[in-house]
PDB file of C-alpha atoms in Angstrom:
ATOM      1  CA  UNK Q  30       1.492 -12.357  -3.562  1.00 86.00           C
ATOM      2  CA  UNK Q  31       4.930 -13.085  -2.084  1.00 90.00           C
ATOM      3  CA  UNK Q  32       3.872 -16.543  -0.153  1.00 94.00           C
ATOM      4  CA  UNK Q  33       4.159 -19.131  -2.568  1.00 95.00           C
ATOM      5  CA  UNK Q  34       1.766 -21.392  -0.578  1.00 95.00           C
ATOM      6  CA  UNK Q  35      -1.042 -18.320  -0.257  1.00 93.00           C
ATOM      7  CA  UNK Q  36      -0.805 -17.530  -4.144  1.00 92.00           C
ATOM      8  CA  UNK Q  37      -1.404 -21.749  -4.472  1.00 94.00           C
ATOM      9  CA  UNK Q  38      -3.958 -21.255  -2.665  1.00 94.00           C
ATOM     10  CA  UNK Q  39      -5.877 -18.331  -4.735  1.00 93.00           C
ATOM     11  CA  UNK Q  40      -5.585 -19.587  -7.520  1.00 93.00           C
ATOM     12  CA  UNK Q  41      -7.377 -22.811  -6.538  1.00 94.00           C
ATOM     13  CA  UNK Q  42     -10.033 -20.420  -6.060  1.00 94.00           C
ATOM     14  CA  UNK Q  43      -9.900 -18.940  -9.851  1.00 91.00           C
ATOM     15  CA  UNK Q  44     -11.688 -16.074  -9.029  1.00 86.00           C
ATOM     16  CA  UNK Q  45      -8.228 -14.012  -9.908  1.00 85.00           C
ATOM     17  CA  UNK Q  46      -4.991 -14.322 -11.725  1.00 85.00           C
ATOM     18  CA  UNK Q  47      -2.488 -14.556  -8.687  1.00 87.00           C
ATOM     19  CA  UNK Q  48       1.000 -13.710  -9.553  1.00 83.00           C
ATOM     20  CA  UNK Q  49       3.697 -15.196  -6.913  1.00 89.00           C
ATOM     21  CA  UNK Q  50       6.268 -12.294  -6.913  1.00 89.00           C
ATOM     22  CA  UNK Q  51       8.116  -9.608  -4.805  1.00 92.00           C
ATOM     23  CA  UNK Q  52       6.975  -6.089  -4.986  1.00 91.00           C
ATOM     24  CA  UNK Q  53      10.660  -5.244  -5.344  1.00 94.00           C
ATOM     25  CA  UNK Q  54      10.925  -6.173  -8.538  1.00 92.00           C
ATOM     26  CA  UNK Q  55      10.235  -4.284 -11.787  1.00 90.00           C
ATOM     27  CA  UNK Q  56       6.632  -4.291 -13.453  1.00 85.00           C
ATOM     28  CA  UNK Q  57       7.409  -1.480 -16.166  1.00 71.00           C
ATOM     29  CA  UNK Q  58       5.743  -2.888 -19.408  1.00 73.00           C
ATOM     30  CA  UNK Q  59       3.236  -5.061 -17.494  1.00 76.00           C
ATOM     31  CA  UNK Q  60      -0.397  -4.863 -17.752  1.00 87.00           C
ATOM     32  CA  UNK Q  61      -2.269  -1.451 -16.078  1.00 93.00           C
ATOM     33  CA  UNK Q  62      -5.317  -1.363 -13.938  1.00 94.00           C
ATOM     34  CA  UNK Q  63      -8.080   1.431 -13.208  1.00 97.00           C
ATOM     35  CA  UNK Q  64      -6.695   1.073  -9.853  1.00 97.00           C
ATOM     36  CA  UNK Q  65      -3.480   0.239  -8.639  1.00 96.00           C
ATOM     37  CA  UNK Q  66      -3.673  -0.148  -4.481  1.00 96.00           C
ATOM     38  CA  UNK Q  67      -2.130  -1.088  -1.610  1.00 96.00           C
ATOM     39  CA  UNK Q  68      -2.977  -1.881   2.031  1.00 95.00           C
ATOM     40  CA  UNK Q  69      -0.674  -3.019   4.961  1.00 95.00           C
ATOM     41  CA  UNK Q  70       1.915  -3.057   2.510  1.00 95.00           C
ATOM     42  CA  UNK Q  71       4.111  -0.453   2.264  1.00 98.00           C
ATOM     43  CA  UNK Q  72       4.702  -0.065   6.344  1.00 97.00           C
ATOM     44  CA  UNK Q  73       6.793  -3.392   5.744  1.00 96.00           C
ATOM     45  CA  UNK Q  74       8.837  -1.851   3.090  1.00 97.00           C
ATOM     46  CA  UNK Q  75      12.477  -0.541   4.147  1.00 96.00           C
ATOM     47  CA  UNK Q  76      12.573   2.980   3.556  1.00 97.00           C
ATOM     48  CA  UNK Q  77      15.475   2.138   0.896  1.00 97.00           C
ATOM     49  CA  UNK Q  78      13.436  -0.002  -1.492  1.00 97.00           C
ATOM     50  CA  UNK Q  79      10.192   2.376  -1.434  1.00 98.00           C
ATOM     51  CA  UNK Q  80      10.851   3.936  -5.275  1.00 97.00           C
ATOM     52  CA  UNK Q  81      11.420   0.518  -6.260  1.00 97.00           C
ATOM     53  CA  UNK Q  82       7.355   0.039  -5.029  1.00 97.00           C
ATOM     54  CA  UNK Q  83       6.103   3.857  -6.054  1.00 98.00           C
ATOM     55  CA  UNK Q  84       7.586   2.987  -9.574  1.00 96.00           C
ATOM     56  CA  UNK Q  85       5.313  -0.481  -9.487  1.00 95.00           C
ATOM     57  CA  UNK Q  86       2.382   1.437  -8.531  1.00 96.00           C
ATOM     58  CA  UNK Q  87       1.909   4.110 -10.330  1.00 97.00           C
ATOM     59  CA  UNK Q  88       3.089   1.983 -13.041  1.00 95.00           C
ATOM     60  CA  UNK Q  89       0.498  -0.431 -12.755  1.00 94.00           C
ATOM     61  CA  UNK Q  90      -2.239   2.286 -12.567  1.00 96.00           C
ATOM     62  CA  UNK Q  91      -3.660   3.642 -15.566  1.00 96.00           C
ATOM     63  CA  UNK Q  92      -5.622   6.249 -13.826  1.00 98.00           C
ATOM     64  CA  UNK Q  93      -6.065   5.934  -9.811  1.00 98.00           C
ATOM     65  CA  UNK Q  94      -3.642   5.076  -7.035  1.00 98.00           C
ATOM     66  CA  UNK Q  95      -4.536   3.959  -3.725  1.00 98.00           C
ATOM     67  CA  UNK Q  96      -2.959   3.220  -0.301  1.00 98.00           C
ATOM     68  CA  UNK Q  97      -4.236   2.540   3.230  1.00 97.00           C
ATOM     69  CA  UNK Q  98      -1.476   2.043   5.450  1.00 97.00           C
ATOM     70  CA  UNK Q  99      -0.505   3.436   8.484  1.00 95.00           C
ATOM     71  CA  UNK Q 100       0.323   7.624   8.504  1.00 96.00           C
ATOM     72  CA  UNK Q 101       2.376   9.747  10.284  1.00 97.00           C
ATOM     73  CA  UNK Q 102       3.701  13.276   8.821  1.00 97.00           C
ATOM     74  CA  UNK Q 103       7.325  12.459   9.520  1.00 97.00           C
ATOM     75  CA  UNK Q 104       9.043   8.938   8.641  1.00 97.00           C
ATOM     76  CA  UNK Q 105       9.368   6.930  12.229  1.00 96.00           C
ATOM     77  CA  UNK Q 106      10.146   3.037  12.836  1.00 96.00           C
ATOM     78  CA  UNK Q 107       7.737   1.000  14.921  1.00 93.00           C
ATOM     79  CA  UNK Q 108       8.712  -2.043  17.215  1.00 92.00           C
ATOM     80  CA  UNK Q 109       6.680  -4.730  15.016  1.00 92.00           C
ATOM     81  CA  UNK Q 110       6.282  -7.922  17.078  1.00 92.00           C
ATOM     82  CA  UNK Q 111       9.902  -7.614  19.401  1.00 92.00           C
ATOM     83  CA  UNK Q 112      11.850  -6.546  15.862  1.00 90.00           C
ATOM     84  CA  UNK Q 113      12.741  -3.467  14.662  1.00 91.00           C
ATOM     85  CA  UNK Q 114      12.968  -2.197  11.447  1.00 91.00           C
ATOM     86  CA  UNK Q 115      10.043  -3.813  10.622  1.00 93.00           C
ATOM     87  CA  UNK Q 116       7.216  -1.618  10.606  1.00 96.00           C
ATOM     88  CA  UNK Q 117       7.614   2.233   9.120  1.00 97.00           C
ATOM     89  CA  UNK Q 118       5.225   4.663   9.373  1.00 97.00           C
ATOM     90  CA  UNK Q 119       5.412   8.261   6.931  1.00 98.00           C
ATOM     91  CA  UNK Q 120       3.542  10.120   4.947  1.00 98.00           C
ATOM     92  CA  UNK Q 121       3.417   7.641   1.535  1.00 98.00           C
ATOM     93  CA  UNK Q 122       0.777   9.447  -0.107  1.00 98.00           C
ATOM     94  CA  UNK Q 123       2.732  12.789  -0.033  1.00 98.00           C
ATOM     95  CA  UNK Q 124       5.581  11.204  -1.112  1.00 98.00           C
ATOM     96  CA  UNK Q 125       3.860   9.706  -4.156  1.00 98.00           C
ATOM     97  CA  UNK Q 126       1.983  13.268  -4.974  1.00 98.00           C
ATOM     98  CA  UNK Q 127       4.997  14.749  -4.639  1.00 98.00           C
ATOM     99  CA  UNK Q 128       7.526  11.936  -7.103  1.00 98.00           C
ATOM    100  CA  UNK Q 129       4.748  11.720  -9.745  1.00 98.00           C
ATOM    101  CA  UNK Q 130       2.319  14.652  -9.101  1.00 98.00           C
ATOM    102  CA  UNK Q 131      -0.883  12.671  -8.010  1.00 98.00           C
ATOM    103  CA  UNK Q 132      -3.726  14.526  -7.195  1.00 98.00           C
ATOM    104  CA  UNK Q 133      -5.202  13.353  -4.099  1.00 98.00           C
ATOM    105  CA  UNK Q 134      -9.238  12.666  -4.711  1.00 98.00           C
ATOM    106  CA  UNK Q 135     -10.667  11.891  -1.282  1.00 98.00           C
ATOM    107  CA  UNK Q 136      -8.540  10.554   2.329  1.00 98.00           C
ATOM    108  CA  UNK Q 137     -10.127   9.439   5.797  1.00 96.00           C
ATOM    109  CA  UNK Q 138      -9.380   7.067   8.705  1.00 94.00           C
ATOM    110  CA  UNK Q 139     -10.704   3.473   9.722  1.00 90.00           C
ATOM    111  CA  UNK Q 140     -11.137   3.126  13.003  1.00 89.00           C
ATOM    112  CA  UNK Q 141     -10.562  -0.385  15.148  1.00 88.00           C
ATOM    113  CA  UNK Q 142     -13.241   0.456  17.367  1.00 91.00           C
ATOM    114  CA  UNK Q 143     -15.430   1.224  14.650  1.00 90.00           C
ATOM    115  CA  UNK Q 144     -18.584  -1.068  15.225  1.00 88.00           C
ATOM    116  CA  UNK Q 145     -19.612  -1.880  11.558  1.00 88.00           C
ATOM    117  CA  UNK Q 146     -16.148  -2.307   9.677  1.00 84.00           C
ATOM    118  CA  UNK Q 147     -13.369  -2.444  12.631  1.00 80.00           C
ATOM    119  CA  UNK Q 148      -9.931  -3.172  10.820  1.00 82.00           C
ATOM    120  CA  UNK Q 149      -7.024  -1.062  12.064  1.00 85.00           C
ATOM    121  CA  UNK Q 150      -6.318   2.463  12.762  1.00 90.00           C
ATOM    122  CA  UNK Q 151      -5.095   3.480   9.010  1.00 92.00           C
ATOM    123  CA  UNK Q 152      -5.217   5.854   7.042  1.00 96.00           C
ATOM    124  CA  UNK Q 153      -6.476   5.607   3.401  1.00 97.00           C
ATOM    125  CA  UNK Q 154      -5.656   7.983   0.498  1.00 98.00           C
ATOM    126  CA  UNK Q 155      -7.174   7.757  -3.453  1.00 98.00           C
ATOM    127  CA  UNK Q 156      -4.920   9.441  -5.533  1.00 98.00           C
ATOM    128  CA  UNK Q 157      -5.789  10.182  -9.701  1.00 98.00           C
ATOM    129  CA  UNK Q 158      -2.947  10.472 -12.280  1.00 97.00           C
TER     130      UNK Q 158
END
């Protein structure tokens, strides 16, 4: 978690070990998971710091990679609340097949209008080493 207070916050809970820290940074050598995820995430990354994050996550997976974030088939910038350059939209689980040859498992789409689990119109992709 990036926001200092938030990762506080969780770890009053104790029902996870927070670490307060920028994706940006290196994780090579850190523990790996079953599953290494992310969701909302990488739309917020600039395009020029992604392999810093596709290094973190596939390093921190031992065996599936996951991420549910907004898709399009060709990289395009989104006004994000009267700013640009804040929200990117591309095709991050091709790009991650591609850089580390994933093989993508299973895909689909969650719907806002969706009447049992409405989130956001995104795009999820599970990915195996």
């Amino acid at each position: 978690e990036i926001n200092a207070v938030a990762a506080e916050r969780a770890k009053k809970l104790g029902i996870a070990d927070i670490v307060c820290n920028t994706i940006l940074d290196p994780v090579a050598g850190k523990e790996a998971f079953d599953l290494a995820f992310t969701k909302g995430v990488l739309i917020h990354i600039n395009p020029d710091e992604l392999d810093k994050v596709y290094a973190n996550l596939y390093a921190l997976s031992r065996r599936y990679v996951m991420v549910c974030e907004y898709y399009n088939p060709v990289p395009v910038t989104v006004p994000y609340r009267g700013n640009a350059d804040r929200l990117f939209k591309r095709d991050f689980a091709g790009e991650l097949i591609d850089r580390y040859g994933l093989r993508l498992i299973d895909y689909g789409f969650v719907y806002r209008r969706d009447g049992y689990f409405p989130q956001d119109d995104v795009t999820w992709f599970l990915m195996e080493k």
